[in-house]
Tab-separated table of C-alpha atoms in Angstrom:
chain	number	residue	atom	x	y	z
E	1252	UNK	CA	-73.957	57.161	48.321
E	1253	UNK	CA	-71.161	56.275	50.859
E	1254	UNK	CA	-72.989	57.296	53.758
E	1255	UNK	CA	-76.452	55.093	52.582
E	1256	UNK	CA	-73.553	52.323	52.174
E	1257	UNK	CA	-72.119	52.517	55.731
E	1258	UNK	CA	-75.792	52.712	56.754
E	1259	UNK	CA	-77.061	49.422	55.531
E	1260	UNK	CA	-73.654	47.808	55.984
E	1261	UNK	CA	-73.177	48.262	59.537
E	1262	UNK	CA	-76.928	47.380	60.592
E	1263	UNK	CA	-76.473	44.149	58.441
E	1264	UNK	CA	-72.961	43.341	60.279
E	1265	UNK	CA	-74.374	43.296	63.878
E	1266	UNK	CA	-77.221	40.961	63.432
E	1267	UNK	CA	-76.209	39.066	65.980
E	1268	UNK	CA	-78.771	35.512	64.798
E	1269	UNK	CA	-77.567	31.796	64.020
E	1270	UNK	CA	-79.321	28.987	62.296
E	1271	UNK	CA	-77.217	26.113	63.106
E	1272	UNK	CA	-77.967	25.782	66.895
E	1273	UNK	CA	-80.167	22.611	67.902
E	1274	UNK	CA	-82.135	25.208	69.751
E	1275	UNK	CA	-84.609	27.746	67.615
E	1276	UNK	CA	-83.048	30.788	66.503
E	1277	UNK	CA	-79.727	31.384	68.251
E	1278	UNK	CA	-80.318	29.548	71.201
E	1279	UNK	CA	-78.058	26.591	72.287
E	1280	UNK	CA	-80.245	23.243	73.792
E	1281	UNK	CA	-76.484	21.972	74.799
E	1282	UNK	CA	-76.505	22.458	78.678
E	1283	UNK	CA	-76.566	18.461	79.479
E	1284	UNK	CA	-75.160	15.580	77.402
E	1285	UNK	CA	-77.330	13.553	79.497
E	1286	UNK	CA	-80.602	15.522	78.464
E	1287	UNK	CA	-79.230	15.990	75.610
E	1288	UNK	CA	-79.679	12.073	74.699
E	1289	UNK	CA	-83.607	12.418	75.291
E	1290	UNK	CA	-83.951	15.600	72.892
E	1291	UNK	CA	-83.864	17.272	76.440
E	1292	UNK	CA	-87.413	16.061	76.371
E	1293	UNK	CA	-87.169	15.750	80.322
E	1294	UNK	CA	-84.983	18.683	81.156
E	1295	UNK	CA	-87.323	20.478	83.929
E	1296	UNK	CA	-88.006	17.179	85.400
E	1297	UNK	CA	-85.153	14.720	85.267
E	1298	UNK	CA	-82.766	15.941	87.868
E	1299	UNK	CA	-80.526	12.899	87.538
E	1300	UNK	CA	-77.252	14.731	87.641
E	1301	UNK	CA	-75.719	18.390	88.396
E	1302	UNK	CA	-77.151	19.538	85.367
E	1303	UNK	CA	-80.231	20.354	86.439
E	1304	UNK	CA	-78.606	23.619	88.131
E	1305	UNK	CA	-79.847	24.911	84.363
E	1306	UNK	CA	-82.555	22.413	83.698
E	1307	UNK	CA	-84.373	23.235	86.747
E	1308	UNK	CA	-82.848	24.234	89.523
E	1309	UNK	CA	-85.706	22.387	92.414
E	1310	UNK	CA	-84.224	19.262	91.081
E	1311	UNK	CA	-80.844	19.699	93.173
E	1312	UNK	CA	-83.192	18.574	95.787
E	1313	UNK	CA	-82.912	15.225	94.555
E	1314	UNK	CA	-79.403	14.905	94.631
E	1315	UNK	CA	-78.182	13.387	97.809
E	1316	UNK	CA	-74.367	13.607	97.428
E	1317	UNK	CA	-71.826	16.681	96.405
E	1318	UNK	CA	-71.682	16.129	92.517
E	1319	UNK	CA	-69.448	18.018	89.944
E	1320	UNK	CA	-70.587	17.601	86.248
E	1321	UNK	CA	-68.250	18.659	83.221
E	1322	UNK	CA	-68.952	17.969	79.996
E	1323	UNK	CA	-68.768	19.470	76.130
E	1324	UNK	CA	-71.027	19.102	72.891
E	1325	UNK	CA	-69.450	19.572	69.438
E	1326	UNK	CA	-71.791	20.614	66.567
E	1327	UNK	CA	-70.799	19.989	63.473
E	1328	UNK	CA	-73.658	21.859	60.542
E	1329	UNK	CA	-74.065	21.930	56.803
E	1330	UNK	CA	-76.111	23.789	54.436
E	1331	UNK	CA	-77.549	22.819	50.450
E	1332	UNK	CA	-77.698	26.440	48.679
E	1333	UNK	CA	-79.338	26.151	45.295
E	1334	UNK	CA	-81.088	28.690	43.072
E	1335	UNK	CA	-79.224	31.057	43.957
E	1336	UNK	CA	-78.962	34.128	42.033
E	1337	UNK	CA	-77.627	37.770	42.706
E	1338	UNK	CA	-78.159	41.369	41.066
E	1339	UNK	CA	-77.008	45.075	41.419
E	1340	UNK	CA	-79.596	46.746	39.409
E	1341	UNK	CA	-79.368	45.211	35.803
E	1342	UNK	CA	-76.372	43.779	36.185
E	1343	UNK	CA	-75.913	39.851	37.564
E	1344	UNK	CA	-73.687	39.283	40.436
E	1345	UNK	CA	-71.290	36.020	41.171
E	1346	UNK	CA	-70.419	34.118	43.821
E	1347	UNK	CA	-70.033	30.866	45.069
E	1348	UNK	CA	-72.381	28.871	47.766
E	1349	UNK	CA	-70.798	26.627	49.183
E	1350	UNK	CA	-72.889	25.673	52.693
E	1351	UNK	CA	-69.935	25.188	54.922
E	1352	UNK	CA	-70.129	28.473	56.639
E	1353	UNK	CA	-70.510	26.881	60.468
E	1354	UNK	CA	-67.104	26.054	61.516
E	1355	UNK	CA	-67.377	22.731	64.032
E	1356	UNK	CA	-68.303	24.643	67.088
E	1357	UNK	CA	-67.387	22.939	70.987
E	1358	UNK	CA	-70.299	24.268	73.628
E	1359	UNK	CA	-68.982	23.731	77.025
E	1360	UNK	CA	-70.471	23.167	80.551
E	1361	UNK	CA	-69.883	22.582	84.084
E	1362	UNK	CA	-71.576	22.429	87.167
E	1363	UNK	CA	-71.678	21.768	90.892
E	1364	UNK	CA	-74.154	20.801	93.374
E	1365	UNK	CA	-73.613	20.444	97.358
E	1366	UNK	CA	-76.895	19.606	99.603
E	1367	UNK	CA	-76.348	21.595	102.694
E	1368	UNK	CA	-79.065	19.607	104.596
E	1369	UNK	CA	-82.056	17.568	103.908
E	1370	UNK	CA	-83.734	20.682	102.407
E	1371	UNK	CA	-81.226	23.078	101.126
E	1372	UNK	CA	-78.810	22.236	98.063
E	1373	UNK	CA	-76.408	24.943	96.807
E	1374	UNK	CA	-75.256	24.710	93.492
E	1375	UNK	CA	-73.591	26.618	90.512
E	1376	UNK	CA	-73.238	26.492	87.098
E	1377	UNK	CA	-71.241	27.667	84.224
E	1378	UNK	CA	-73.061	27.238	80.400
E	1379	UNK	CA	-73.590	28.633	77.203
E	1380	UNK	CA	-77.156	29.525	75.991
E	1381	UNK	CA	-76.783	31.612	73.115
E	1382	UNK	CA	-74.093	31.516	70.832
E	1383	UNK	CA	-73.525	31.293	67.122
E	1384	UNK	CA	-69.963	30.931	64.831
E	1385	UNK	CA	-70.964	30.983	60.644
E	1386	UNK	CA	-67.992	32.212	58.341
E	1387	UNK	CA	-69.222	32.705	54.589
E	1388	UNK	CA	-66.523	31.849	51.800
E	1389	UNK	CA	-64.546	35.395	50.888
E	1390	UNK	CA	-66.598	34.895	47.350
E	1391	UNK	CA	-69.835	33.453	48.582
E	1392	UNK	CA	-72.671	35.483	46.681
E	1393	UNK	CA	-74.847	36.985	49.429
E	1394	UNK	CA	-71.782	38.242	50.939
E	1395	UNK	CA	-73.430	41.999	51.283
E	1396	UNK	CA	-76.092	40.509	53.284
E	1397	UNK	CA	-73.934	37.790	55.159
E	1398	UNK	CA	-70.444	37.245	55.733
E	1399	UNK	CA	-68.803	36.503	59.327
E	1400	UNK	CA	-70.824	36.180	62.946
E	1401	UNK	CA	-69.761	35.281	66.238
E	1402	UNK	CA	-71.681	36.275	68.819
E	1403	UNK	CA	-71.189	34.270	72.237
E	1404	UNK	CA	-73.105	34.297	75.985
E	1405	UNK	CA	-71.504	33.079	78.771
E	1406	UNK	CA	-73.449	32.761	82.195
E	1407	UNK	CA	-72.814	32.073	85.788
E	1408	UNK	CA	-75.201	30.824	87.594
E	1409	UNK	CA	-75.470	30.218	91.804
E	1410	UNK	CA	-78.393	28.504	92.671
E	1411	UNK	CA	-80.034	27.462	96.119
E	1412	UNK	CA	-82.660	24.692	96.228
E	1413	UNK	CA	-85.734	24.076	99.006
E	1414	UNK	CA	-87.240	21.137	99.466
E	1415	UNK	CA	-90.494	21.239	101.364
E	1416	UNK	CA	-91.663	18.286	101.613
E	1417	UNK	CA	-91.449	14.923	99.684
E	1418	UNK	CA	-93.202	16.151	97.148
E	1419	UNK	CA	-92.670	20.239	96.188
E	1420	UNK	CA	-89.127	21.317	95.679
E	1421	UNK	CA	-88.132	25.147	94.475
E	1422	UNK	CA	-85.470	26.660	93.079
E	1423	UNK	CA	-83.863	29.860	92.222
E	1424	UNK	CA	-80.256	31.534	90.697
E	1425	UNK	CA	-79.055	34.598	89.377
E	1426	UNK	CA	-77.744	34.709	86.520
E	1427	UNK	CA	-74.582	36.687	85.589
E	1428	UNK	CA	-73.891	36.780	81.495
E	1429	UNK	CA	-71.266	38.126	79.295
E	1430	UNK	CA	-71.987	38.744	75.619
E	1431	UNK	CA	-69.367	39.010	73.176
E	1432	UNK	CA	-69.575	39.307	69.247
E	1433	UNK	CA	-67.784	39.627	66.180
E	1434	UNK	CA	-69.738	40.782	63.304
E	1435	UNK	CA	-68.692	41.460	59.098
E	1436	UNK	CA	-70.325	42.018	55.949
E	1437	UNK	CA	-69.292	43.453	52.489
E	1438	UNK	CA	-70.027	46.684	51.588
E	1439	UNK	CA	-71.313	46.826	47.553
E	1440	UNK	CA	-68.623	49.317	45.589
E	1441	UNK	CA	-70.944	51.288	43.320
E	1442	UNK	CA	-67.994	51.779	40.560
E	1443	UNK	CA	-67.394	48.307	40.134
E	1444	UNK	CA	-70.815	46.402	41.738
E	1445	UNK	CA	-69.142	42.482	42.573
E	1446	UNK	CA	-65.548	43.810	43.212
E	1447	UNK	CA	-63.545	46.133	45.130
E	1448	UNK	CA	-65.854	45.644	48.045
E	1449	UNK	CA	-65.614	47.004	50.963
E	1450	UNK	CA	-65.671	45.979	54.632
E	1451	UNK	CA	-67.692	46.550	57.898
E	1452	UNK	CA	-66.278	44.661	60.947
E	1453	UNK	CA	-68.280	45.531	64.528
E	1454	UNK	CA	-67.000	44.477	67.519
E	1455	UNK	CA	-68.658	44.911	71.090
E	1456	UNK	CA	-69.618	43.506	74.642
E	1457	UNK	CA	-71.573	43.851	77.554
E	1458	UNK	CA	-72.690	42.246	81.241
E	1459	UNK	CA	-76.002	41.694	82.276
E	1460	UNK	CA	-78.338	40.071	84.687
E	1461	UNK	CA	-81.582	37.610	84.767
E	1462	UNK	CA	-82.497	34.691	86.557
E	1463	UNK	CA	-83.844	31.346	86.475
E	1464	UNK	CA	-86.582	30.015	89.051
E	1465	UNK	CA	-87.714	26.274	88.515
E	1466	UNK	CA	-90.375	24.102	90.586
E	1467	UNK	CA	-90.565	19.822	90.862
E	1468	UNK	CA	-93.449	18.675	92.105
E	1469	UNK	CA	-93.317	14.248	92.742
E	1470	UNK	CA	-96.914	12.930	92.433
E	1471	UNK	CA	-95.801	9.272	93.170
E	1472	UNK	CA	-92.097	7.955	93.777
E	1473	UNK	CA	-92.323	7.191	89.739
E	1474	UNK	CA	-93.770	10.228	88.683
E	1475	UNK	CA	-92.948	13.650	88.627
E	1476	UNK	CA	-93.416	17.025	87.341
E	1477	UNK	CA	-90.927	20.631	86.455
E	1478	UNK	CA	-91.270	23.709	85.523
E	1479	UNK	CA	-88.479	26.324	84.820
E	1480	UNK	CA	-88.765	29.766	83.851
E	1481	UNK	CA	-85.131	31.395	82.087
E	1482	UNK	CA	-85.587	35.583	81.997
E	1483	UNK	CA	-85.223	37.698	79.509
E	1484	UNK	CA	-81.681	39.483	80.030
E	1485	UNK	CA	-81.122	42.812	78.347
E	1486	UNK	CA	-77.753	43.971	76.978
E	1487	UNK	CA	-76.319	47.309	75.663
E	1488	UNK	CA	-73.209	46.080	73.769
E	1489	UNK	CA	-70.633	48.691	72.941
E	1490	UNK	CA	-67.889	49.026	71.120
E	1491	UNK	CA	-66.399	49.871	67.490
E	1492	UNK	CA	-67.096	49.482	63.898
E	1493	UNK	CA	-64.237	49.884	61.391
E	1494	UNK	CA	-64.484	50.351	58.030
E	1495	UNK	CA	-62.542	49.441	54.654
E	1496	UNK	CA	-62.759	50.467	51.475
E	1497	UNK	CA	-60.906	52.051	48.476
E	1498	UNK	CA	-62.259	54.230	45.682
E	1499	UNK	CA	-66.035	55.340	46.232
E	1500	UNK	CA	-65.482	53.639	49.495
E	1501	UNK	CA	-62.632	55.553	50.769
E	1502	UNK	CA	-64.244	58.549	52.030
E	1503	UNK	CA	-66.319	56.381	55.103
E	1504	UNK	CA	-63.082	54.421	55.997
E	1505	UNK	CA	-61.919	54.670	59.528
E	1506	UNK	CA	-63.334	53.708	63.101
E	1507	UNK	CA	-66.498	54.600	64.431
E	1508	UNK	CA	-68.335	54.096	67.737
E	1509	UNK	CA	-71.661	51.928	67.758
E	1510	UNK	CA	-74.018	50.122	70.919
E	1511	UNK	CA	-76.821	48.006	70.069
E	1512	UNK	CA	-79.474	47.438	72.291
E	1513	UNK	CA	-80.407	43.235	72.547
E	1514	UNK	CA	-82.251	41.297	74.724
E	1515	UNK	CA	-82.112	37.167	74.700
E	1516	UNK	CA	-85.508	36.013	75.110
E	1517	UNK	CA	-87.386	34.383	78.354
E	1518	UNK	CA	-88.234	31.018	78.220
E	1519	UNK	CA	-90.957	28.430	80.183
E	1520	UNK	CA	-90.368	24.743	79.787
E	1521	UNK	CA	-91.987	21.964	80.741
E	1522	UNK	CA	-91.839	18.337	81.396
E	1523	UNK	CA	-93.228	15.296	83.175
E	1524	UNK	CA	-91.152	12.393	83.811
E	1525	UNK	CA	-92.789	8.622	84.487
E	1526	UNK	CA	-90.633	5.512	85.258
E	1527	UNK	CA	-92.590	2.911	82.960
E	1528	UNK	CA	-90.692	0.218	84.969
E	1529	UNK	CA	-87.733	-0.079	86.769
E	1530	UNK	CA	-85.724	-0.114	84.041
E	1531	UNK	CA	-87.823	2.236	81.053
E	1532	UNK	CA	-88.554	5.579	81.851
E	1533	UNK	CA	-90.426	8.324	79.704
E	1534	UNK	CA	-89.727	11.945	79.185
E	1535	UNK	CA	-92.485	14.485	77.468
E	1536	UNK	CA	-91.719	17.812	77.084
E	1537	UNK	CA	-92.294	21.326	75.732
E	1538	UNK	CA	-90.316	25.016	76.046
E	1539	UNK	CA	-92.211	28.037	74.732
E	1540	UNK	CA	-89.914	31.006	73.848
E	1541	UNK	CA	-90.636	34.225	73.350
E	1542	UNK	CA	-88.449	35.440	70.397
E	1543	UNK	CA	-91.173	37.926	69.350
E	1544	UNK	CA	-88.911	40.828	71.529
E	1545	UNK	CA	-86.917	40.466	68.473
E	1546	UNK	CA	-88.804	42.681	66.314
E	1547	UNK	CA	-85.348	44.918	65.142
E	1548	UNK	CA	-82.081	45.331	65.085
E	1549	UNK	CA	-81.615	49.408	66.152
E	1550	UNK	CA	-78.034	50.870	66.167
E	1551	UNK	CA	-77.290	53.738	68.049
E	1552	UNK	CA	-74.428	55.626	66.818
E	1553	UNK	CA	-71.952	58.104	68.381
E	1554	UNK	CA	-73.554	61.586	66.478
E	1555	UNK	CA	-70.281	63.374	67.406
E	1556	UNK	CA	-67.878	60.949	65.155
E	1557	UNK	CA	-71.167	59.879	62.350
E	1558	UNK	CA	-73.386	62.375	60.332
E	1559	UNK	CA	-76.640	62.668	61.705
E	1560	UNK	CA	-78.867	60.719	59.638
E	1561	UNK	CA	-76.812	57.852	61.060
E	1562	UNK	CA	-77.138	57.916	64.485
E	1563	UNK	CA	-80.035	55.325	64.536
E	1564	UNK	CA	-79.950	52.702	62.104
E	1565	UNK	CA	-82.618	49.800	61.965
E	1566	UNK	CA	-83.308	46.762	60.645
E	1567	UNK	CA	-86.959	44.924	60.703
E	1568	UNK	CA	-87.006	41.527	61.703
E	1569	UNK	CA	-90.285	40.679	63.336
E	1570	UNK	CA	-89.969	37.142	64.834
E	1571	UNK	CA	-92.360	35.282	66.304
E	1572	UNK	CA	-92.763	33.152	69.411
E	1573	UNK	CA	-91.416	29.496	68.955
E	1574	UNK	CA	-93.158	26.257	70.511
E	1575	UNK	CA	-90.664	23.215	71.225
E	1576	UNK	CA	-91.761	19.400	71.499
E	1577	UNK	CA	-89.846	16.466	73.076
E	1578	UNK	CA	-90.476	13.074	73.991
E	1579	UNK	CA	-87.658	10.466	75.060
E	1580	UNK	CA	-87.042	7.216	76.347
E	1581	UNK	CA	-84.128	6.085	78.462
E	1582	UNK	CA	-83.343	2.322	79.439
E	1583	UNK	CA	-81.636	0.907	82.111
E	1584	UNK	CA	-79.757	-2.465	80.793
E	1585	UNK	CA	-78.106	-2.995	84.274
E	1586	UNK	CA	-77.067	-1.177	87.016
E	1587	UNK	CA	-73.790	0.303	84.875
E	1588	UNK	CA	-75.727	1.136	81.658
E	1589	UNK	CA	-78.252	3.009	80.455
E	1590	UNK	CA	-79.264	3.849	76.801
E	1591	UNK	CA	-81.775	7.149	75.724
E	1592	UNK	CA	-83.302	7.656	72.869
E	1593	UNK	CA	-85.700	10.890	71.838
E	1594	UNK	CA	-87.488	13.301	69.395
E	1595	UNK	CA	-87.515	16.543	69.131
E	1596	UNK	CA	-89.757	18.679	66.979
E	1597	UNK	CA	-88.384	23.000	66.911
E	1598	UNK	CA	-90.340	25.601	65.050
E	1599	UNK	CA	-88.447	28.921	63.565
E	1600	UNK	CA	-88.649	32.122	64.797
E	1601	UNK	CA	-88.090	33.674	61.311
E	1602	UNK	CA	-90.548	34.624	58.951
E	1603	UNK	CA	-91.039	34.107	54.885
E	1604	UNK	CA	-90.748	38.220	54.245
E	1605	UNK	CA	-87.634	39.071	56.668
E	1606	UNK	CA	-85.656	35.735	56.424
E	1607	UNK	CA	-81.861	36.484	55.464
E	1608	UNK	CA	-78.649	34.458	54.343
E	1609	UNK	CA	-77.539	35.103	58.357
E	1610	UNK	CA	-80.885	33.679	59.370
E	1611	UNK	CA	-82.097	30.964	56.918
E	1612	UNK	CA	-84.033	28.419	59.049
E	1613	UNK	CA	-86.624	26.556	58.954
E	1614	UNK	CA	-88.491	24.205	61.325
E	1615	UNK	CA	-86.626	21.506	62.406
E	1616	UNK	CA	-86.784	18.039	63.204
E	1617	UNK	CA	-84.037	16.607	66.052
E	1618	UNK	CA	-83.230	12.333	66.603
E	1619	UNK	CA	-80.772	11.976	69.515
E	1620	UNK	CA	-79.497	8.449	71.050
E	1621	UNK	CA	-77.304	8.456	74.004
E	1622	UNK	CA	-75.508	6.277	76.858
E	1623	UNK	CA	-74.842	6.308	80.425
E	1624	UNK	CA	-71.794	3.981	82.224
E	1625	UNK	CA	-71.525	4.456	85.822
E	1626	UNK	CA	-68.353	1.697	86.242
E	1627	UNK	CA	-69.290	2.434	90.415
E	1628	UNK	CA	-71.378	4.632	92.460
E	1629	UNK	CA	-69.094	7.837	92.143
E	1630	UNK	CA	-68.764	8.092	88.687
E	1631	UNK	CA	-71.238	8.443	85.349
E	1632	UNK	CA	-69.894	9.006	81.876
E	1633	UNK	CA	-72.379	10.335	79.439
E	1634	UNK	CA	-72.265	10.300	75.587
E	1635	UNK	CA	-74.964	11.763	72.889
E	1636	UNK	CA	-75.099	11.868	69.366
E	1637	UNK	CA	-78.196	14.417	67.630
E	1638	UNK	CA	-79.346	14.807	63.682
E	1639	UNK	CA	-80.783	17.885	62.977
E	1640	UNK	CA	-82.766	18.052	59.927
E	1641	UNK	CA	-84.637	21.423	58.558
E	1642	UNK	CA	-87.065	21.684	56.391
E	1643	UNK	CA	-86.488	23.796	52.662
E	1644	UNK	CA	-86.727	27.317	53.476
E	1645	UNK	CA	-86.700	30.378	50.778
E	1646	UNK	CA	-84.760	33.665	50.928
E	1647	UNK	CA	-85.154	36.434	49.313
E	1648	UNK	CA	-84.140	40.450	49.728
E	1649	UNK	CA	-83.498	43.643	47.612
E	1650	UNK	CA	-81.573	46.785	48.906
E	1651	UNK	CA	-80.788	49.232	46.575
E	1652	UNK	CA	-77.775	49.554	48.254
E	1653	UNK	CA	-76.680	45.779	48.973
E	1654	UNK	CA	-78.521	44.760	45.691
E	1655	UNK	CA	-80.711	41.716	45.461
E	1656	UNK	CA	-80.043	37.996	46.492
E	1657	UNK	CA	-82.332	34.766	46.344
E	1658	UNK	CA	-81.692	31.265	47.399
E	1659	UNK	CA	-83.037	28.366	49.275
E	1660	UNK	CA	-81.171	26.480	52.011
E	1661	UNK	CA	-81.385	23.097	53.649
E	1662	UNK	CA	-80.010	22.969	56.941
E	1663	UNK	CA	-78.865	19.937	58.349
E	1664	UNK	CA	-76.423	19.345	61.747
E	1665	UNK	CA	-75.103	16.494	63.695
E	1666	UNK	CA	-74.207	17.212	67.370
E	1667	UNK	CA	-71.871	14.637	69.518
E	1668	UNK	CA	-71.132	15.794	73.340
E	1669	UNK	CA	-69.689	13.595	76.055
E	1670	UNK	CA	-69.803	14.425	80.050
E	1671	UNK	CA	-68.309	13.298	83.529
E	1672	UNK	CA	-70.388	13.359	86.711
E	1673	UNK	CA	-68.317	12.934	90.090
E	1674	UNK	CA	-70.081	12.024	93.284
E	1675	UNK	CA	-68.690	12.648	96.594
């Protein structure tokens, strides 16, 4: 019984997934506070600031002077639990549900851009694109399906720009990212089923390497065209999993070694942006992501320090490419302000059958208003403010080790960021 425990425990702990993003599954949209006030409906074809070193890199091509771009979103996200209910066997398990299990979360960013000539731009930048931070209540009911996840990417990213004409730019970077996570559940004591649980707590990291490659294409000086392609990027995190427990539970307490195999999905987006007027411009948009590579979570296990029947643990969780939709506005009330509005429509990579308390999204719906103030030619201050709003989603799973638990969840997020671009 231990070992079955320690089984499903630690391939539950490392599911490294978020829900409260503004991006589908546990992607993060915040790379641009600017884009980020359109519903990044123009992201591969803006290029109005540094930023589009991740948006698309071709779009340094546009930029005429050195620029450095700093900025930070903070999401703050909520969750409605109701009809909830919890069993081991026969017997009814409690627990609270509170919702408040994402901690406000800051994304930062910051890039740099530097034309070299009238052709060549350099440019790096330093983002987050995955990342997730939820923290159940100690008590919360689904606790032996869900209790703490952090699980951040960092990347680097140098970049180089060619402009061939007035019309086709390209672009290209490396990228260079770090994952890092912190995973725990609660292990179900079979003497006493709802207390004297126990604890799983996996730690681990890795570096890897992908790329992004992006292409702008100007019809007219008023219209004009990206595309950006992110890679996949595959990681083999190691590191440890400890394990606490007392009674039944004492016999699989101690350290263990674990790696888990994850890759972060590629992604193609696209955009066309059209200045209506001088002063009203229009942004459409759409990113397709691939999240169907994330059919399973499969832990390898050290077989010298774990029994052999766990040295490869998995988990099903069969998602399914996601389609993104954007259109924004931005308005240009003088030559120090402008104001951007957009919509954003974000289908879930989860489905009905494999949908857990870590993962319990639904398709969302994103409204976003921003502002720009440029007091002088040098200097642009952006602000954003996005409402996230999911739709009712259902969750249900039995383990006859973790027991049962059913609820449905709300989701519902607000995101404020704010950003300085310097031109020199």
């Amino acid at each position: 019984m231990s070992k079955r425990l320690l089984k499903t425990g630690l391939a539950v702990a490392i599911t490294a997934t978020s829900s409260h993003g503004f991006a589908s599954g546990f992607a993060l949209n915040e790379q641009s506070i600017s884009g980020m006030g359109t519903s990044f409906a123009g992201r591969s074809s803006s290029a109005d600031d540094a930023s589009t070193v991740f948006g698309n890199p071709a779009g340094m091509a546009r930029l005429k002077r050195d620029e450095v771009y700093v900025g930070a979103a903070a999401i703050h996200a909520k969750s409605d639990i109701s009809h909830a209910s919890a069993n081991a066997g026969p017997l009814a398990l409690s627990g609270s549900n509170d919702g408040d299990m994402v901690p406000t979360t800051g994304v930062p960013m910051g890039y740099y851009v530097k034309p070299l000539d009238d052709k060549v731009a350099f440019g790096l930048g330093v983002y987050v694109p995955f990342g997730l931070m939820t923290d159940y209540e100690s008590s919360f009911q689904g606790r032996y399906y869900a209790d703490k996840s952090y699980v951040r990417v960092i990347t680097v990213q140098p970049t180089l720009s060619y402009r061939f004409n007035d019309k086709l730019s390209v672009g290209f970077g490396p990228t260079f990212n770090h994952i890092e996570g912190e995973l725990t559940s609660s292990v179900l004591n079979p003497l006493s089923p709802g207390s004297n649980d126990g604890k799983v707590k996996v730690k681990g990291d890795d570096t890897a390497v992908g790329f992004n490659v992006g292409v702008l294409y100007e019809f007219t000086p008023n219209t004009r065209a990206g595309v950006t392609y992110h890679s996949r990027v595959k990681y083999e995190l190691e590191g440890d999993t400890r394990v606490s427990g007392s009674g039944a539970l004492a016999g699989i307490a101690g350290k263990y070694d674990a790696n888990l195999d994850l890759t972060t999905p590629e992604s193609v987006d696209m955009s066309i942006t059209h200045d209506l007027s001088d002063a009203l411009t229009l942004y459409v948009g759409s990113t397709w992501t691939r999240w169907s590579r994330f059919k399973e979570i499969r832990v390898e296990n050290d077989s010298a320090t774990l029994p052999a029947n766990l040295s490869t643990i998995v988990e099903e969780q069969n998602w399914h490419d996601t389609w993104a939709h954007a259109v924004g506005l931005s308005y240009k009330v003088s030559p120090q302000w402008t104001l951007r509005t957009g919509i954003a429509i974000d289908q879930s990579p989860t489905n009905n059958v494999d949908r857990s308390p870590r993962v319990p999204s639904g398709d969302r719906t994103i409204l976003s208003v921003g502002a720009g103030w440029s007091p002088n030619q040098d200097m642009t201050i952006d602000v954003a403010y996005s409402y996230l709003q999911e739709e009712s989603v259902d969750v249900n799973h039995v383990s006859a080790t973790r027991g049962t638990y059913s609820a449905r969840y709300k989701n519902s997020a607000h995101g404020l960021g704010a950003s300085l671009s310097y031109r020199f």
